[in-house]
XYZ file of C-alpha atoms in Angstrom:
568
model
C -98.684 133.204 -69.005
C -95.548 131.511 -70.349
C -93.498 133.697 -72.690
C -91.946 132.186 -75.823
C -89.083 133.421 -77.981
C -86.979 132.077 -80.827
C -83.815 132.364 -78.723
C -83.219 132.726 -74.992
C -79.906 134.156 -73.782
C -79.342 133.461 -70.082
C -77.067 136.123 -68.636
C -76.828 139.794 -69.594
C -73.080 140.013 -69.166
C -70.301 140.898 -71.582
C -70.894 138.149 -74.145
C -74.640 137.909 -73.518
C -75.398 141.558 -74.306
C -73.444 141.408 -77.552
C -74.978 138.082 -78.590
C -78.578 139.078 -77.876
C -78.167 142.331 -79.795
C -76.471 140.690 -82.773
C -79.127 137.979 -83.083
C -82.007 140.434 -82.761
C -80.513 142.695 -85.423
C -80.104 140.013 -88.084
C -82.139 140.292 -91.272
C -84.823 137.792 -90.233
C -85.430 139.584 -86.917
C -85.930 136.539 -84.638
C -87.459 137.138 -81.225
C -84.767 137.134 -78.548
C -85.084 137.218 -74.757
C -82.110 138.331 -72.667
C -82.526 137.260 -69.027
C -80.329 138.907 -66.414
C -80.379 138.125 -62.696
C -79.353 141.655 -61.723
C -80.702 145.025 -62.749
C -79.792 148.042 -64.838
C -76.476 149.348 -63.505
C -75.854 152.271 -65.843
C -75.518 154.952 -63.137
C -72.810 157.559 -63.875
C -70.932 156.691 -60.674
C -70.464 153.147 -61.999
C -69.084 154.373 -65.316
C -66.242 156.707 -64.346
C -62.850 155.413 -65.483
C -61.245 157.136 -62.501
C -63.005 154.568 -60.307
C -62.067 151.532 -62.394
C -60.391 149.813 -59.435
C -63.225 150.344 -56.953
C -66.416 149.792 -58.973
C -66.397 146.093 -58.147
C -66.782 146.986 -54.460
C -70.047 148.858 -55.049
C -72.972 147.146 -53.259
C -75.172 145.004 -55.466
C -72.799 144.701 -58.440
C -71.405 141.296 -57.519
C -72.890 137.954 -56.457
C -70.548 137.676 -53.479
C -69.228 134.185 -54.188
C -66.181 132.817 -52.363
C -63.984 129.792 -52.892
C -63.830 126.722 -50.724
C -60.889 126.782 -48.247
C -57.701 126.704 -50.317
C -55.322 124.024 -49.096
C -52.214 125.670 -50.546
C -53.202 129.207 -49.548
C -53.484 128.954 -45.753
C -56.998 127.462 -46.040
C -58.412 130.873 -46.909
C -61.794 131.316 -48.595
C -60.962 133.639 -51.480
C -63.600 135.984 -52.999
C -64.699 135.012 -56.520
C -66.040 138.016 -58.406
C -68.987 137.671 -60.764
C -70.593 140.820 -62.141
C -74.288 141.293 -61.376
C -76.458 143.464 -63.612
C -76.602 144.358 -67.291
C -73.085 144.380 -68.663
C -71.909 141.828 -66.113
C -68.219 141.945 -65.348
C -67.586 144.489 -68.132
C -69.321 146.928 -65.763
C -67.040 146.124 -62.811
C -63.669 145.105 -64.271
C -60.468 147.161 -64.518
C -61.318 148.141 -68.128
C -58.128 146.776 -69.699
C -58.268 145.812 -73.384
C -55.462 143.320 -73.895
C -55.356 140.532 -76.442
C -53.401 137.347 -75.795
C -50.566 135.709 -77.685
C -50.980 134.345 -81.184
C -49.832 130.914 -79.958
C -52.531 130.866 -77.262
C -55.452 131.401 -79.624
C -53.975 128.991 -82.152
C -53.711 126.341 -79.410
C -57.364 126.980 -78.531
C -58.379 126.502 -82.171
C -56.397 123.268 -82.408
C -58.050 121.859 -79.282
C -61.495 122.800 -80.620
C -60.796 121.586 -84.143
C -62.118 124.921 -85.437
C -59.960 127.672 -86.947
C -62.604 130.274 -86.098
C -60.898 130.489 -82.694
C -57.389 131.039 -84.120
C -55.558 134.346 -83.777
C -56.074 135.616 -87.332
C -59.803 134.907 -87.104
C -60.028 136.698 -83.763
C -58.252 139.768 -85.157
C -60.843 140.028 -87.935
C -63.492 140.589 -85.291
C -61.779 143.342 -83.350
C -62.684 146.511 -85.145
C -62.858 149.408 -82.734
C -60.089 151.541 -81.271
C -60.094 155.282 -80.566
C -56.511 156.535 -80.512
C -55.845 159.792 -78.727
C -53.246 162.136 -80.189
C -50.246 161.233 -78.057
C -47.384 163.698 -77.907
C -43.954 162.922 -79.329
C -42.821 162.291 -75.756
C -44.763 159.016 -75.841
C -43.935 157.827 -79.363
C -41.224 155.522 -78.017
C -43.627 153.980 -75.469
C -46.811 153.215 -77.380
C -47.571 152.931 -81.095
C -50.539 150.652 -81.898
C -50.369 148.954 -85.288
C -53.648 149.598 -87.196
C -53.427 146.069 -88.595
C -54.419 144.691 -85.188
C -57.072 147.250 -84.330
C -60.233 148.538 -85.925
C -62.379 151.598 -86.161
C -65.926 150.518 -86.992
C -67.541 148.763 -84.018
C -69.611 149.951 -81.042
C -67.095 149.296 -78.231
C -65.115 152.391 -77.306
C -61.481 151.468 -76.725
C -58.847 154.127 -76.192
C -55.419 154.923 -74.878
C -56.279 157.407 -72.174
C -54.401 160.340 -70.731
C -50.968 158.996 -69.820
C -49.985 159.275 -66.158
C -46.510 160.144 -64.933
C -45.636 156.797 -63.339
C -46.332 154.981 -66.606
C -43.030 156.201 -68.003
C -41.142 155.271 -64.822
C -42.642 151.767 -64.840
C -41.660 151.093 -68.450
C -38.204 152.660 -68.061
C -37.555 150.565 -64.942
C -38.413 147.449 -66.930
C -35.855 148.445 -69.548
C -33.328 148.965 -66.736
C -33.869 145.295 -65.816
C -33.149 144.189 -69.380
C -36.701 143.833 -70.673
C -37.921 145.330 -73.931
C -40.542 147.956 -74.614
C -43.509 146.625 -76.550
C -45.180 149.380 -78.570
C -48.275 147.278 -79.319
C -48.957 144.264 -77.063
C -52.070 143.393 -79.111
C -50.149 142.268 -82.196
C -49.883 138.646 -81.067
C -46.553 139.021 -79.253
C -47.193 140.722 -75.931
C -43.791 140.157 -74.292
C -42.295 143.322 -72.816
C -43.328 146.488 -70.983
C -46.189 148.380 -72.579
C -49.128 150.736 -72.229
C -52.440 149.008 -72.842
C -55.719 150.249 -74.220
C -58.753 150.643 -71.999
C -62.494 150.113 -72.533
C -63.412 153.735 -72.034
C -63.483 157.026 -73.864
C -63.092 160.498 -72.385
C -63.187 159.182 -68.836
C -66.327 157.059 -69.220
C -66.448 153.246 -69.081
C -68.076 151.287 -71.898
C -69.830 148.029 -70.965
C -71.543 145.253 -72.855
C -74.833 146.930 -71.989
C -73.832 150.469 -72.961
C -72.355 149.285 -76.259
C -75.192 147.004 -77.339
C -78.354 147.833 -75.372
C -78.494 151.607 -74.963
C -79.156 152.649 -78.561
C -81.546 151.377 -81.215
C -82.768 148.312 -79.321
C -85.096 146.505 -81.759
C -88.655 145.596 -80.780
C -87.885 141.889 -81.204
C -85.340 141.993 -78.342
C -86.852 141.667 -74.864
C -84.562 142.397 -71.905
C -85.763 140.876 -68.627
C -83.807 142.106 -65.601
C -84.132 140.741 -62.047
C -84.815 137.405 -63.764
C -82.445 134.833 -62.353
C -82.646 131.450 -64.057
C -82.405 128.358 -61.852
C -82.874 125.510 -64.328
C -82.913 124.571 -68.001
C -86.079 122.775 -69.110
C -85.516 119.712 -71.296
C -87.796 117.537 -73.380
C -85.711 114.394 -73.823
C -82.356 115.647 -75.137
C -83.570 119.079 -76.287
C -83.489 122.302 -74.265
C -86.873 123.982 -74.679
C -86.843 126.717 -72.060
C -85.761 127.905 -68.639
C -87.244 128.091 -65.155
C -86.862 131.398 -63.327
C -86.358 131.835 -59.603
C -89.947 133.082 -59.226
C -91.287 129.809 -60.666
C -92.259 131.169 -64.082
C -91.032 129.672 -67.338
C -89.694 131.161 -70.557
C -89.762 128.880 -73.607
C -87.430 128.753 -76.610
C -88.497 127.723 -80.110
C -84.920 127.303 -81.312
C -82.251 127.454 -78.611
C -81.384 128.176 -75.014
C -77.990 129.879 -74.824
C -76.167 129.995 -71.488
C -74.070 133.109 -70.996
C -73.951 133.114 -67.213
C -70.166 133.067 -66.872
C -67.587 130.521 -65.805
C -69.035 130.259 -62.296
C -72.749 130.013 -63.038
C -72.960 128.329 -66.452
C -71.584 125.048 -65.039
C -73.811 125.542 -62.003
C -76.917 125.824 -64.197
C -75.920 122.795 -66.243
C -75.473 120.731 -63.084
C -78.760 121.911 -61.561
C -80.438 120.886 -64.822
C -78.992 117.370 -64.866
C -76.049 117.911 -67.211
C -72.723 116.890 -65.703
C -70.865 114.011 -64.044
C -73.433 111.299 -63.347
C -71.896 110.318 -60.009
C -72.116 113.875 -58.674
C -75.684 114.335 -59.905
C -76.831 111.029 -58.416
C -75.326 111.963 -55.055
C -77.524 115.071 -54.970
C -80.646 113.357 -56.262
C -80.691 115.337 -59.520
C -82.153 113.376 -62.477
C -79.494 112.901 -65.152
C -80.303 114.401 -68.547
C -76.778 113.974 -69.918
C -73.774 112.342 -68.278
C -71.097 114.864 -69.247
C -68.039 114.425 -67.078
C -66.240 117.641 -68.037
C -68.822 120.050 -66.610
C -67.223 122.072 -63.828
C -63.770 120.592 -64.445
C -60.603 122.348 -65.716
C -61.603 125.585 -63.935
C -58.825 128.174 -63.849
C -58.009 131.841 -63.334
C -54.894 134.013 -63.245
C -53.567 133.723 -59.651
C -52.544 137.172 -58.455
C -50.581 138.945 -55.737
C -50.662 142.670 -54.950
C -47.734 144.686 -53.621
C -47.538 148.363 -52.725
C -44.637 150.710 -51.938
C -44.434 154.227 -50.543
C -42.728 156.705 -52.866
C -41.464 160.260 -52.479
C -43.495 163.284 -53.441
C -43.670 163.882 -57.186
C -43.477 160.254 -58.303
C -47.177 159.809 -59.055
C -50.093 161.877 -60.346
C -52.533 159.736 -58.403
C -52.452 161.671 -55.117
C -53.907 164.909 -56.499
C -57.531 163.957 -55.862
C -57.243 162.340 -52.427
C -59.018 165.337 -50.886
C -62.748 164.392 -51.013
C -63.826 167.956 -51.792
C -61.435 168.160 -54.750
C -62.655 164.806 -55.990
C -66.307 165.865 -55.822
C -65.495 169.038 -57.726
C -63.754 166.948 -60.398
C -66.794 164.649 -60.622
C -69.033 167.675 -61.142
C -66.712 169.069 -63.807
C -66.651 165.780 -65.731
C -70.450 165.520 -65.626
C -71.002 169.100 -66.777
C -68.245 169.563 -69.352
C -66.780 166.126 -70.073
C -63.438 167.512 -69.014
C -61.243 168.073 -65.983
C -58.762 166.171 -63.800
C -60.811 162.946 -63.709
C -59.861 162.356 -67.349
C -56.310 161.705 -66.207
C -56.980 160.022 -62.852
C -56.208 156.274 -63.013
C -56.430 156.652 -66.788
C -53.324 154.618 -67.694
C -52.882 150.865 -67.438
C -49.200 150.060 -68.057
C -48.415 146.358 -68.144
C -45.537 143.972 -68.513
C -45.990 140.467 -69.898
C -42.812 138.510 -69.357
C -41.135 135.146 -69.674
C -39.834 133.656 -66.422
C -36.409 132.231 -67.170
C -35.594 131.620 -63.495
C -38.777 129.588 -63.056
C -38.056 127.628 -66.247
C -34.793 126.456 -64.698
C -36.522 125.056 -61.606
C -37.016 121.360 -60.796
C -40.758 122.048 -60.626
C -40.788 123.155 -64.264
C -38.792 120.143 -65.376
C -41.369 117.840 -63.771
C -44.241 119.232 -65.866
C -45.617 117.158 -68.774
C -43.702 117.653 -72.018
C -46.627 119.286 -73.844
C -47.132 121.814 -71.032
C -43.442 122.751 -71.029
C -43.436 123.107 -74.794
C -46.458 125.395 -74.722
C -45.065 127.625 -71.953
C -41.823 128.053 -73.908
C -43.587 129.139 -77.122
C -42.680 132.557 -78.485
C -45.023 135.238 -77.228
C -46.595 133.131 -74.466
C -45.938 134.964 -71.174
C -45.306 133.430 -67.775
C -46.504 136.360 -65.736
C -47.865 139.884 -65.761
C -46.989 143.048 -63.868
C -49.508 145.904 -63.854
C -49.772 149.167 -61.940
C -52.733 149.210 -59.554
C -54.416 151.320 -56.851
C -53.286 152.026 -53.291
C -53.195 148.821 -51.222
C -54.467 148.906 -48.516
C -56.763 151.757 -49.558
C -56.841 153.243 -46.039
C -53.043 153.520 -45.720
C -52.020 156.749 -43.987
C -48.932 158.511 -45.337
C -46.458 160.376 -43.134
C -46.806 163.407 -45.401
C -49.787 164.251 -47.571
C -47.473 164.858 -50.514
C -46.071 161.296 -50.447
C -47.068 158.885 -53.179
C -47.276 155.176 -53.866
C -46.388 152.561 -56.442
C -48.665 149.514 -56.500
C -47.942 146.449 -58.632
C -50.256 143.536 -59.341
C -48.284 140.366 -60.091
C -50.175 137.556 -61.811
C -49.397 134.065 -63.071
C -50.474 134.001 -66.706
C -50.541 130.267 -67.383
C -51.493 128.507 -64.188
C -50.912 124.758 -64.353
C -53.289 124.096 -61.446
C -56.878 123.270 -62.365
C -59.920 123.519 -60.127
C -63.597 122.586 -60.075
C -67.091 124.055 -59.864
C -69.549 121.770 -58.054
C -72.946 122.029 -56.401
C -73.346 122.268 -52.653
C -76.858 120.856 -52.993
C -79.732 120.564 -55.444
C -81.163 123.833 -54.089
C -80.596 126.697 -56.586
C -80.406 129.142 -53.689
C -77.129 127.616 -52.511
C -73.939 129.110 -53.929
C -71.735 126.740 -55.925
C -68.644 125.114 -54.444
C -65.857 126.989 -56.219
C -62.436 125.388 -55.789
C -59.725 127.047 -57.918
C -57.052 124.888 -56.239
C -54.653 127.834 -56.195
C -50.975 126.769 -56.164
C -51.853 123.058 -56.082
C -49.224 122.487 -58.759
C -45.811 123.360 -57.249
C -44.689 125.152 -60.411
C -47.377 127.799 -59.950
C -45.824 128.848 -56.641
C -42.327 128.953 -58.156
C -43.564 130.994 -61.114
C -45.397 133.497 -58.925
C -42.430 133.723 -56.540
C -40.003 134.665 -59.308
C -42.546 137.041 -60.847
C -43.045 138.801 -57.521
C -39.285 139.013 -57.059
C -38.965 140.730 -60.441
C -41.723 143.147 -59.494
C -39.799 144.102 -56.362
C -36.621 144.467 -58.436
C -38.227 147.435 -60.186
C -37.679 149.439 -56.988
C -33.925 148.786 -57.187
C -33.457 150.249 -60.669
C -31.801 153.572 -61.414
C -35.190 154.872 -62.548
C -36.987 154.067 -59.300
C -34.533 153.733 -56.417
C -34.267 157.444 -55.623
C -38.084 157.685 -55.349
C -38.534 154.627 -53.110
C -39.313 155.170 -49.407
C -40.435 151.822 -47.955
C -42.765 148.871 -48.520
C -46.422 149.310 -47.600
C -47.659 145.832 -48.499
C -44.974 143.355 -49.553
C -42.999 140.295 -48.396
C -40.743 140.748 -45.362
C -37.679 140.105 -47.524
C -36.776 138.718 -50.927
C -35.982 135.260 -49.538
C -37.856 132.306 -51.023
C -39.542 131.581 -47.692
C -40.774 135.122 -47.073
C -42.047 135.488 -50.627
C -43.780 132.097 -50.512
C -45.424 132.949 -47.188
C -46.654 136.266 -48.570
C -48.065 134.555 -51.668
C -49.869 131.850 -49.704
C -51.322 134.424 -47.310
C -52.596 136.730 -50.066
C -53.009 134.941 -53.402
C -56.328 135.547 -55.140
C -57.712 135.361 -58.651
C -57.435 138.201 -61.168
C -61.195 137.931 -61.791
C -60.713 135.967 -65.026
C -62.534 132.672 -64.228
C -62.543 130.380 -67.249
C -62.469 126.873 -68.740
C -65.194 125.298 -66.556
C -67.314 124.175 -69.563
C -64.397 123.909 -71.926
C -64.478 123.499 -75.675
C -63.147 120.451 -77.513
C -63.760 117.963 -80.276
C -65.839 115.463 -78.308
C -66.782 114.582 -74.757
C -64.095 111.880 -74.814
C -61.419 114.589 -74.574
C -63.005 115.957 -71.394
C -64.718 118.863 -73.127
C -68.331 119.999 -72.834
C -69.018 121.988 -76.021
C -67.781 121.816 -79.600
C -66.328 124.589 -81.751
C -69.847 125.804 -82.516
C -70.505 126.086 -78.752
C -73.143 123.330 -78.788
C -73.227 121.151 -75.673
C -72.090 117.621 -76.528
C -74.941 115.141 -76.888
C -77.760 117.669 -76.492
C -79.875 119.737 -78.870
C -80.979 123.338 -78.633
C -78.341 124.257 -76.044
C -75.147 126.296 -76.350
C -72.794 127.965 -73.914
C -71.405 131.377 -74.841
C -69.083 132.822 -72.199
C -65.597 132.440 -70.734
C -66.384 128.985 -69.381
C -65.837 127.540 -72.894
C -62.192 128.540 -73.274
C -59.890 125.533 -73.665
C -57.042 127.502 -72.139
C -57.116 130.925 -70.528
C -55.273 133.186 -72.980
C -53.137 135.962 -71.609
C -55.904 138.343 -72.434
C -58.079 140.419 -70.254
C -61.294 138.476 -69.897
C -63.465 141.177 -71.466
C -61.867 140.990 -74.901
C -62.210 137.190 -75.008
C -65.834 137.377 -73.867
C -66.681 139.809 -76.655
C -64.954 137.576 -79.215
C -66.872 134.534 -77.957
C -70.147 136.443 -78.211
C -69.384 137.673 -81.726
C -68.348 134.264 -83.053
C -71.405 132.693 -81.444
C -73.653 135.239 -83.171
C -72.073 134.439 -86.527
C -72.352 130.692 -86.031
C -75.988 130.825 -84.881
C -76.942 133.191 -87.723
C -75.316 130.782 -90.167
C -77.048 127.721 -88.717
C -80.498 129.318 -88.894
C -80.014 131.374 -92.059
C -80.687 134.561 -90.132
C -78.327 136.841 -92.004
C -76.120 135.620 -94.825
C -75.033 138.977 -96.230
C -73.529 140.825 -93.300
C -70.690 140.216 -90.875
C -70.513 142.826 -88.162
C -67.444 143.660 -86.158
C -66.881 144.158 -82.481
């Protein structure tokens, strides 16, 4: 028997969980189906903040996609993470809550022709932050401004227990001439800072835990293990979806894709929405010739480095003994307390301009509008962030030794890639081609960013703790750094822009500011694929904002709830 609902949300990820819950809880109580290809992944072992860097490696939590061979990265096939299960990538990410620059969101709004996507509008929708009582020792390192945070939504966001190396990282940045930024979420994120995290008291919050664990209304149906393979159209209107098992689910009002930047374009293409030439080549009947589908794909290209440090530099070695770790897990489960609250609890960042890269011939060859945007106040060139031990099986000479691991990421990649179909068979993974480093400036930018990351070890704050590199370029020469980048570059798990937003299909976009697919009825896309640019945000915060704005726009269009605006 075919099921029918007022709204179908395809994808129970970060944005999808929020959107389905918001729609179902409006005053008119429409029937909503949330279809998720994975299962319920709410196990305690998936929710511990102490394991924020390793959750993504848990079996069954990721679709296992990989890129096509990357021409400018030694022809490597690079893993492309996509969260599988309720909560999606919010259940597997690094839990960082970081908003982008004011100029980035304002540029997005201008491209979409809709001020709902501008910075001030976005801030109105971010209303939840738990602030721990930090000691006076940390007052000069972190001081969130209440104007840019809120206290009334369901997503737990906190500044966790601060780890020892956080202070060293920020002080080393100051040694290099950079500023401290007491609140990187105020629209200007330049400087060294301590970011918030999507957890509270050592426990991760996900899209599912925030929106689907409590008070789920009877008019919301959650269908797990229900992978969608095609959108069903009647002429130019989406009327339902076809599941992998051959069954159909029908929509009275709308089908809403929230399958992420890798699978939303894939579903559109499988359903006959995309570049006509590509669809014809695969024998897929064309419903809508929409050239932008799968184009403009981007991520934050990333490199990881790791250095051995002397005993006493880090707090992160205290639980390397498996028996001690298991005891800490038991203590957290039984009392909500213990050493796990402080293990990998801090996420210090630096968002920086890259003056050396801006002086390069490669920068000067960029289009004028790109150069102007990159030079805007508050728009960073790159990010530095403390990470886990790389490689994780590294053996130290002494058990008391420590490590300092730095992720280095390009924040505004100029290269753009594609998402295409390998065939018309839904079982085949998409052809994901990020085209890492295909624009020469991206390599220059990442090179100078990596060089600055290594310079941290030379500062007065760090040099006496440094022992040797564990995973790093052979030297700080251009050639050795470039080789290291090309051998190891990957994405920061922020895939975006593959079904981008704009004013019309003539500008290469796929959806308008209301998230409706150009030229079609009853179909929207609500996930990171719609971003016009990839803001220097963590993907989770943007996904939640997209879901919230979509809920407001859909409620407005259907008169579902005219009296209430909820906050994230």
